[in-house]
PDB file of C-alpha atoms in Angstrom:
ATOM      1  CA  GLY A  99       0.000   0.000   0.000  1.00 65.00           C
ATOM      2  CA  ALA A 100       0.804   3.718   0.111  1.00 74.00           C
ATOM      3  CA  VAL A 101       1.916   4.067  -3.493  1.00 85.00           C
ATOM      4  CA  VAL A 102       2.412   7.370  -5.257  1.00 89.00           C
ATOM      5  CA  SER A 103       2.617   7.302  -9.030  1.00 93.00           C
ATOM      6  CA  GLN A 104       4.544  10.141 -10.681  1.00 95.00           C
ATOM      7  CA  HIS A 105       4.616  10.966 -14.395  1.00 96.00           C
ATOM      8  CA  PRO A 106       6.505  11.565 -16.547  1.00 96.00           C
ATOM      9  CA  SER A 107       9.699   9.971 -15.335  1.00 94.00           C
ATOM     10  CA  ARG A 108      11.824  11.874 -17.770  1.00 95.00           C
ATOM     11  CA  VAL A 109      11.172  14.943 -19.888  1.00 96.00           C
ATOM     12  CA  ILE A 110      13.268  17.104 -22.138  1.00 96.00           C
ATOM     13  CA  CYS A 111      11.818  20.436 -23.149  1.00 95.00           C
ATOM     14  CA  LYS A 112      12.884  23.578 -24.887  1.00 96.00           C
ATOM     15  CA  SER A 113      13.658  26.701 -22.955  1.00 96.00           C
ATOM     16  CA  GLY A 114      10.562  28.853 -22.548  1.00 96.00           C
ATOM     17  CA  THR A 115       8.040  26.032 -22.615  1.00 97.00           C
ATOM     18  CA  SER A 116       6.004  24.681 -19.704  1.00 97.00           C
ATOM     19  CA  VAL A 117       6.083  21.204 -18.276  1.00 97.00           C
ATOM     20  CA  LYS A 118       3.469  19.511 -16.108  1.00 97.00           C
ATOM     21  CA  ILE A 119       4.331  16.774 -13.638  1.00 97.00           C
ATOM     22  CA  GLU A 120       1.602  14.645 -12.089  1.00 96.00           C
ATOM     23  CA  CYS A 121       1.524  12.759  -8.835  1.00 95.00           C
ATOM     24  CA  ARG A 122      -1.279  10.394  -7.944  1.00 93.00           C
ATOM     25  CA  SER A 123      -1.820   8.495  -4.727  1.00 89.00           C
ATOM     26  CA  LEU A 124      -3.047   5.096  -5.873  1.00 90.00           C
ATOM     27  CA  ASP A 125      -4.396   3.443  -2.761  1.00 83.00           C
ATOM     28  CA  PHE A 126      -4.893   6.201  -0.231  1.00 83.00           C
ATOM     29  CA  GLN A 127      -6.163   9.727  -0.031  1.00 83.00           C
ATOM     30  CA  ALA A 128      -3.439  12.298   0.173  1.00 82.00           C
ATOM     31  CA  THR A 129      -4.806  15.490   1.627  1.00 79.00           C
ATOM     32  CA  THR A 130      -1.283  16.835   1.654  1.00 84.00           C
ATOM     33  CA  MET A 131       1.441  16.292  -0.886  1.00 89.00           C
ATOM     34  CA  PHE A 132       4.916  17.702  -0.961  1.00 90.00           C
ATOM     35  CA  TRP A 133       7.070  18.715  -3.883  1.00 94.00           C
ATOM     36  CA  TYR A 134      10.851  18.480  -3.704  1.00 93.00           C
ATOM     37  CA  ARG A 135      13.667  19.347  -6.012  1.00 94.00           C
ATOM     38  CA  GLN A 136      17.056  17.677  -5.985  1.00 89.00           C
ATOM     39  CA  PHE A 137      20.050  19.031  -7.842  1.00 87.00           C
ATOM     40  CA  PRO A 138      22.995  16.695  -8.519  1.00 82.00           C
ATOM     41  CA  LYS A 139      24.859  15.653  -5.393  1.00 76.00           C
ATOM     42  CA  GLN A 140      22.542  17.716  -3.225  1.00 80.00           C
ATOM     43  CA  SER A 141      19.761  16.793  -0.896  1.00 80.00           C
ATOM     44  CA  LEU A 142      16.065  17.012  -1.436  1.00 85.00           C
ATOM     45  CA  MET A 143      14.849  20.551  -0.980  1.00 88.00           C
ATOM     46  CA  LEU A 144      11.214  21.109  -0.137  1.00 88.00           C
ATOM     47  CA  MET A 145       9.659  23.451  -2.665  1.00 93.00           C
ATOM     48  CA  ALA A 146       6.052  23.549  -1.569  1.00 92.00           C
ATOM     49  CA  THR A 147       3.335  21.859   0.395  1.00 89.00           C
ATOM     50  CA  SER A 148       0.217  21.105  -1.587  1.00 87.00           C
ATOM     51  CA  ASN A 149      -3.113  20.886   0.204  1.00 84.00           C
ATOM     52  CA  GLU A 150      -6.216  19.515  -1.449  1.00 83.00           C
ATOM     53  CA  GLY A 151      -8.672  22.254  -2.248  1.00 82.00           C
ATOM     54  CA  SER A 152      -6.522  25.157  -1.163  1.00 84.00           C
ATOM     55  CA  LYS A 153      -3.517  27.132  -2.258  1.00 88.00           C
ATOM     56  CA  ALA A 154      -0.105  25.595  -1.936  1.00 91.00           C
ATOM     57  CA  THR A 155       2.384  26.864   0.590  1.00 91.00           C
ATOM     58  CA  TYR A 156       5.733  27.689  -0.960  1.00 94.00           C
ATOM     59  CA  GLU A 157       9.110  27.642   0.717  1.00 91.00           C
ATOM     60  CA  GLN A 158      11.184  30.761   0.842  1.00 90.00           C
ATOM     61  CA  GLY A 159      12.928  31.423  -2.430  1.00 92.00           C
ATOM     62  CA  VAL A 160      10.564  29.329  -4.541  1.00 94.00           C
ATOM     63  CA  GLU A 161       8.647  31.372  -7.109  1.00 94.00           C
ATOM     64  CA  LYS A 162       4.974  30.486  -6.888  1.00 92.00           C
ATOM     65  CA  ASP A 163       4.242  31.993 -10.301  1.00 94.00           C
ATOM     66  CA  LYS A 164       6.876  29.822 -11.890  1.00 96.00           C
ATOM     67  CA  PHE A 165       6.063  26.583 -10.129  1.00 96.00           C
ATOM     68  CA  LEU A 166       2.305  26.231 -10.272  1.00 95.00           C
ATOM     69  CA  ILE A 167       0.818  23.624  -8.004  1.00 94.00           C
ATOM     70  CA  ASN A 168      -2.693  22.297  -8.252  1.00 91.00           C
ATOM     71  CA  HIS A 169      -4.190  19.788  -5.834  1.00 88.00           C
ATOM     72  CA  ALA A 170      -7.743  19.551  -7.056  1.00 81.00           C
ATOM     73  CA  SER A 171      -8.545  16.104  -5.697  1.00 87.00           C
ATOM     74  CA  LEU A 172      -7.517  13.847  -2.840  1.00 86.00           C
ATOM     75  CA  THR A 173      -5.492  11.685  -5.177  1.00 89.00           C
ATOM     76  CA  LEU A 174      -3.883  14.083  -7.621  1.00 92.00           C
ATOM     77  CA  SER A 175      -1.419  16.934  -7.330  1.00 93.00           C
ATOM     78  CA  THR A 176       0.327  18.567 -10.267  1.00 95.00           C
ATOM     79  CA  LEU A 177       3.392  20.755 -10.553  1.00 97.00           C
ATOM     80  CA  THR A 178       3.758  22.905 -13.646  1.00 97.00           C
ATOM     81  CA  VAL A 179       7.115  24.457 -14.375  1.00 97.00           C
ATOM     82  CA  THR A 180       6.257  27.494 -16.442  1.00 96.00           C
ATOM     83  CA  SER A 181       8.642  29.110 -18.902  1.00 96.00           C
ATOM     84  CA  ALA A 182      11.306  26.595 -18.049  1.00 96.00           C
ATOM     85  CA  HIS A 183      14.962  27.538 -18.296  1.00 96.00           C
ATOM     86  CA  PRO A 184      18.101  25.397 -18.190  1.00 95.00           C
ATOM     87  CA  GLU A 185      18.631  26.244 -14.508  1.00 94.00           C
ATOM     88  CA  ASP A 186      15.305  24.540 -13.788  1.00 95.00           C
ATOM     89  CA  SER A 187      16.804  21.246 -14.928  1.00 95.00           C
ATOM     90  CA  SER A 188      16.590  19.030 -11.884  1.00 94.00           C
ATOM     91  CA  PHE A 189      15.065  15.929 -10.335  1.00 93.00           C
ATOM     92  CA  TYR A 190      11.565  16.719  -9.073  1.00 95.00           C
ATOM     93  CA  ILE A 191       9.926  14.352  -6.611  1.00 93.00           C
ATOM     94  CA  CYS A 192       6.543  14.406  -4.957  1.00 92.00           C
ATOM     95  CA  SER A 193       5.623  12.708  -1.728  1.00 89.00           C
ATOM     96  CA  ALA A 194       2.631  12.220   0.498  1.00 87.00           C
ATOM     97  CA  SER A 195       2.383  11.372   4.137  1.00 76.00           C
ATOM     98  CA  TYR A 196       0.533   8.273   5.227  1.00 69.00           C
ATOM     99  CA  THR A 197      -0.366   6.681   8.513  1.00 63.00           C
ATOM    100  CA  GLY A 198      -0.288   3.116   9.669  1.00 56.00           C
ATOM    101  CA  SER A 199       2.566   0.681  10.005  1.00 53.00           C
ATOM    102  CA  GLY A 200       5.837   2.366   9.182  1.00 49.00           C
ATOM    103  CA  ALA A 201       4.108   5.696   8.867  1.00 54.00           C
ATOM    104  CA  GLY A 202       6.102   8.324   7.086  1.00 66.00           C
ATOM    105  CA  TYR A 203       6.383   9.614   3.620  1.00 71.00           C
ATOM    106  CA  THR A 204       6.016   7.721   0.411  1.00 81.00           C
ATOM    107  CA  PHE A 205       7.618   9.158  -2.673  1.00 87.00           C
ATOM    108  CA  GLY A 206       6.811   9.222  -6.310  1.00 90.00           C
ATOM    109  CA  SER A 207       9.463   7.802  -8.610  1.00 90.00           C
ATOM    110  CA  GLY A 208      10.654  11.264  -9.590  1.00 92.00           C
ATOM    111  CA  THR A 209      10.806  13.264 -12.798  1.00 95.00           C
ATOM    112  CA  ARG A 210      14.097  14.194 -14.364  1.00 94.00           C
ATOM    113  CA  LEU A 211      13.590  17.462 -16.185  1.00 96.00           C
ATOM    114  CA  THR A 212      16.142  18.645 -18.708  1.00 96.00           C
ATOM    115  CA  VAL A 213      15.623  22.055 -20.268  1.00 96.00           C
ATOM    116  CA  VAL A 214      17.634  22.666 -23.426  1.00 96.00           C
TER     117      VAL A 214
ATOM    118  CA  ARG B1169      23.517  25.864  12.424  1.00 69.00           C
ATOM    119  CA  LYS B1170      21.676  23.869   9.779  1.00 78.00           C
ATOM    120  CA  GLU B1171      18.377  22.304  10.744  1.00 85.00           C
ATOM    121  CA  VAL B1172      19.659  18.854   9.845  1.00 89.00           C
ATOM    122  CA  GLU B1173      23.306  17.991   9.341  1.00 88.00           C
ATOM    123  CA  GLN B1174      25.008  14.894   8.081  1.00 88.00           C
ATOM    124  CA  ASP B1175      28.600  14.145   7.194  1.00 83.00           C
ATOM    125  CA  PRO B1176      28.248  13.522   3.448  1.00 78.00           C
ATOM    126  CA  GLY B1177      31.091  11.031   3.272  1.00 78.00           C
ATOM    127  CA  PRO B1178      31.681   9.109   1.111  1.00 85.00           C
ATOM    128  CA  PHE B1179      32.157   6.169   3.409  1.00 91.00           C
ATOM    129  CA  ASN B1180      33.960   3.293   1.740  1.00 94.00           C
ATOM    130  CA  VAL B1181      33.855   0.122   3.816  1.00 96.00           C
ATOM    131  CA  PRO B1182      34.723  -3.501   3.103  1.00 97.00           C
ATOM    132  CA  GLU B1183      32.012  -6.070   2.825  1.00 97.00           C
ATOM    133  CA  GLY B1184      31.106  -7.420   6.242  1.00 97.00           C
ATOM    134  CA  ALA B1185      32.101  -4.289   8.116  1.00 97.00           C
ATOM    135  CA  THR B1186      29.959  -2.450  10.613  1.00 97.00           C
ATOM    136  CA  VAL B1187      29.327   1.183   9.813  1.00 95.00           C
ATOM    137  CA  ALA B1188      27.562   3.901  11.781  1.00 95.00           C
ATOM    138  CA  PHE B1189      26.151   7.236  10.678  1.00 92.00           C
ATOM    139  CA  ASN B1190      24.990  10.157  12.769  1.00 94.00           C
ATOM    140  CA  CYS B1191      22.671  12.981  11.922  1.00 95.00           C
ATOM    141  CA  THR B1192      22.231  16.046  14.110  1.00 95.00           C
ATOM    142  CA  TYR B1193      19.169  18.260  14.249  1.00 93.00           C
ATOM    143  CA  SER B1194      18.742  21.724  15.657  1.00 91.00           C
ATOM    144  CA  ASN B1195      15.078  21.909  16.685  1.00 87.00           C
ATOM    145  CA  SER B1196      14.589  20.392  20.119  1.00 87.00           C
ATOM    146  CA  ALA B1197      10.835  20.188  19.489  1.00 85.00           C
ATOM    147  CA  SER B1198      11.253  17.727  16.620  1.00 86.00           C
ATOM    148  CA  GLN B1199       9.252  14.570  17.198  1.00 83.00           C
ATOM    149  CA  SER B1200       9.507  12.410  14.091  1.00 85.00           C
ATOM    150  CA  PHE B1201      12.669  10.946  12.684  1.00 90.00           C
ATOM    151  CA  PHE B1202      13.335   8.643   9.793  1.00 90.00           C
ATOM    152  CA  TRP B1203      16.143   7.135   7.804  1.00 93.00           C
ATOM    153  CA  TYR B1204      15.663   6.887   4.062  1.00 91.00           C
ATOM    154  CA  ARG B1205      17.770   5.165   1.477  1.00 94.00           C
ATOM    155  CA  GLN B1206      18.266   6.631  -1.979  1.00 91.00           C
ATOM    156  CA  ASP B1207      19.892   4.803  -4.849  1.00 91.00           C
ATOM    157  CA  CYS B1208      21.426   6.776  -7.671  1.00 85.00           C
ATOM    158  CA  ARG B1209      18.775   8.577  -9.744  1.00 78.00           C
ATOM    159  CA  LYS B1210      15.969   6.886  -7.846  1.00 84.00           C
ATOM    160  CA  GLU B1211      13.440   8.130  -5.357  1.00 84.00           C
ATOM    161  CA  PRO B1212      14.172   7.871  -1.621  1.00 87.00           C
ATOM    162  CA  LYS B1213      12.654   4.878   0.115  1.00 87.00           C
ATOM    163  CA  LEU B1214      11.857   4.545   3.782  1.00 85.00           C
ATOM    164  CA  LEU B1215      14.429   2.428   5.561  1.00 91.00           C
ATOM    165  CA  MET B1216      13.382   2.858   9.183  1.00 89.00           C
ATOM    166  CA  SER B1217      11.478   5.082  11.503  1.00 86.00           C
ATOM    167  CA  VAL B1218      13.460   6.109  14.559  1.00 90.00           C
ATOM    168  CA  TYR B1219      11.766   5.651  17.890  1.00 84.00           C
ATOM    169  CA  SER B1220      12.755   7.022  21.263  1.00 86.00           C
ATOM    170  CA  SER B1221      13.488   3.539  22.509  1.00 87.00           C
ATOM    171  CA  GLY B1222      15.554   2.715  19.452  1.00 87.00           C
ATOM    172  CA  ASN B1223      14.631   0.072  16.942  1.00 91.00           C
ATOM    173  CA  GLU B1224      16.259  -2.736  15.062  1.00 93.00           C
ATOM    174  CA  ASP B1225      15.431  -4.353  11.758  1.00 93.00           C
ATOM    175  CA  GLY B1226      17.759  -7.153  10.821  1.00 96.00           C
ATOM    176  CA  ARG B1227      21.220  -5.709  10.283  1.00 97.00           C
ATOM    177  CA  PHE B1228      20.001  -2.154  10.787  1.00 97.00           C
ATOM    178  CA  THR B1229      19.668  -0.369  14.122  1.00 97.00           C
ATOM    179  CA  ALA B1230      18.391   3.167  14.551  1.00 96.00           C
ATOM    180  CA  GLN B1231      18.687   5.208  17.716  1.00 96.00           C
ATOM    181  CA  LEU B1232      17.637   8.602  18.942  1.00 95.00           C
ATOM    182  CA  ASN B1233      19.593  10.729  21.388  1.00 94.00           C
ATOM    183  CA  ARG B1234      17.369  13.611  22.409  1.00 93.00           C
ATOM    184  CA  ALA B1235      19.825  15.115  24.855  1.00 93.00           C
ATOM    185  CA  SER B1236      22.454  15.576  22.173  1.00 94.00           C
ATOM    186  CA  GLN B1237      19.892  15.965  19.381  1.00 94.00           C
ATOM    187  CA  TYR B1238      21.083  13.345  16.982  1.00 94.00           C
ATOM    188  CA  ILE B1239      19.892  10.144  15.416  1.00 95.00           C
ATOM    189  CA  SER B1240      22.102   7.290  14.363  1.00 96.00           C
ATOM    190  CA  LEU B1241      21.998   4.390  11.956  1.00 96.00           C
ATOM    191  CA  LEU B1242      24.125   1.304  12.436  1.00 97.00           C
ATOM    192  CA  ILE B1243      24.580  -1.227   9.671  1.00 97.00           C
ATOM    193  CA  ARG B1244      26.124  -4.549  10.618  1.00 98.00           C
ATOM    194  CA  ASP B1245      27.677  -7.090   8.253  1.00 97.00           C
ATOM    195  CA  SER B1246      27.589  -4.672   5.315  1.00 97.00           C
ATOM    196  CA  LYS B1247      26.553  -6.082   1.960  1.00 97.00           C
ATOM    197  CA  LEU B1248      27.439  -4.787  -1.476  1.00 97.00           C
ATOM    198  CA  SER B1249      23.760  -4.039  -1.930  1.00 96.00           C
ATOM    199  CA  ASP B1250      23.876  -1.599   0.987  1.00 97.00           C
ATOM    200  CA  SER B1251      25.777   0.855  -1.212  1.00 96.00           C
ATOM    201  CA  ALA B1252      23.522   3.895  -1.453  1.00 95.00           C
ATOM    202  CA  THR B1253      22.930   7.334  -0.001  1.00 93.00           C
ATOM    203  CA  TYR B1254      21.311   7.379   3.416  1.00 94.00           C
ATOM    204  CA  LEU B1255      19.189  10.393   4.259  1.00 92.00           C
ATOM    205  CA  CYS B1256      18.030  11.360   7.699  1.00 92.00           C
ATOM    206  CA  VAL B1257      14.691  13.109   7.863  1.00 89.00           C
ATOM    207  CA  VAL B1258      13.452  15.217  10.744  1.00 88.00           C
ATOM    208  CA  ASN B1259      10.263  17.164  11.212  1.00 81.00           C
ATOM    209  CA  ILE B1260      10.981  20.755  12.060  1.00 74.00           C
ATOM    210  CA  GLY B1261       8.849  20.961  15.148  1.00 65.00           C
ATOM    211  CA  SER B1262       6.177  19.343  17.211  1.00 59.00           C
ATOM    212  CA  GLY B1263       2.966  18.541  15.363  1.00 59.00           C
ATOM    213  CA  THR B1264       4.097  19.672  11.935  1.00 59.00           C
ATOM    214  CA  TYR B1265       4.188  17.779   8.688  1.00 66.00           C
ATOM    215  CA  LYS B1266       7.132  19.744   7.402  1.00 74.00           C
ATOM    216  CA  TYR B1267      10.204  17.585   7.154  1.00 80.00           C
ATOM    217  CA  ILE B1268      13.776  18.502   6.451  1.00 83.00           C
ATOM    218  CA  PHE B1269      16.152  16.149   4.737  1.00 86.00           C
ATOM    219  CA  GLY B1270      19.799  15.872   5.533  1.00 88.00           C
ATOM    220  CA  THR B1271      22.232  16.095   2.660  1.00 86.00           C
ATOM    221  CA  GLY B1272      22.698  12.357   2.758  1.00 89.00           C
ATOM    222  CA  ILE B1273      25.604  10.075   3.537  1.00 90.00           C
ATOM    223  CA  ARG B1274      27.084   8.163   0.640  1.00 91.00           C
ATOM    224  CA  LEU B1275      28.029   4.614   1.514  1.00 94.00           C
ATOM    225  CA  LYS B1276      30.007   2.360  -0.756  1.00 95.00           C
ATOM    226  CA  VAL B1277      30.555  -1.232   0.307  1.00 96.00           C
ATOM    227  CA  LEU B1278      33.580  -2.744  -1.381  1.00 96.00           C
ATOM    228  CA  ALA B1279      34.088  -6.397  -2.271  1.00 94.00           C
TER     229      ALA B1279
END
């Protein structure tokens, strides 16, 4: 149980275009999802907390107009990187908290974004 | 002081060795602690939760030292397959869902 499906796993886009990343909780309801970014050889950095039915909460230094988050249902959260630039190239991962045995976070498989 | 700090390593150990990692945290109100494992270019996966009383799962033992504000992970009889990055995860305060990840400790087990 507690599976989060993330798509796409890999995307290459041209500079200036927008990219949408989806995360779905498959067997539980995720009222809260989290979006992280990981640059090479660095740790996961929390970008924003996504709450179903309300506006996302962004971490300091993360542009909310550039990284649009939508959490319209209890099983789906999306992150749209608008007007992507090469410096946005990174590994983006979503996660959701769950309860029960071994409670913690479960992560999506990640999306490797390359902006050329 | 960083909220969560780990020595990034890398730690190169021979197969069969025992290796221990520490992770310090700055917020004394933190209540939830985890160790995650991340393989190269993969998502992190939960390895163990860390309880106040300490917990053990096979070759892995996790402990919490509240007085000194650190958590530890001990791996006994290291296997080649243990090679990965180990991330400690700490919530930033009591009753919050916000978690901070350490930078990760790179472990390489050598044949």
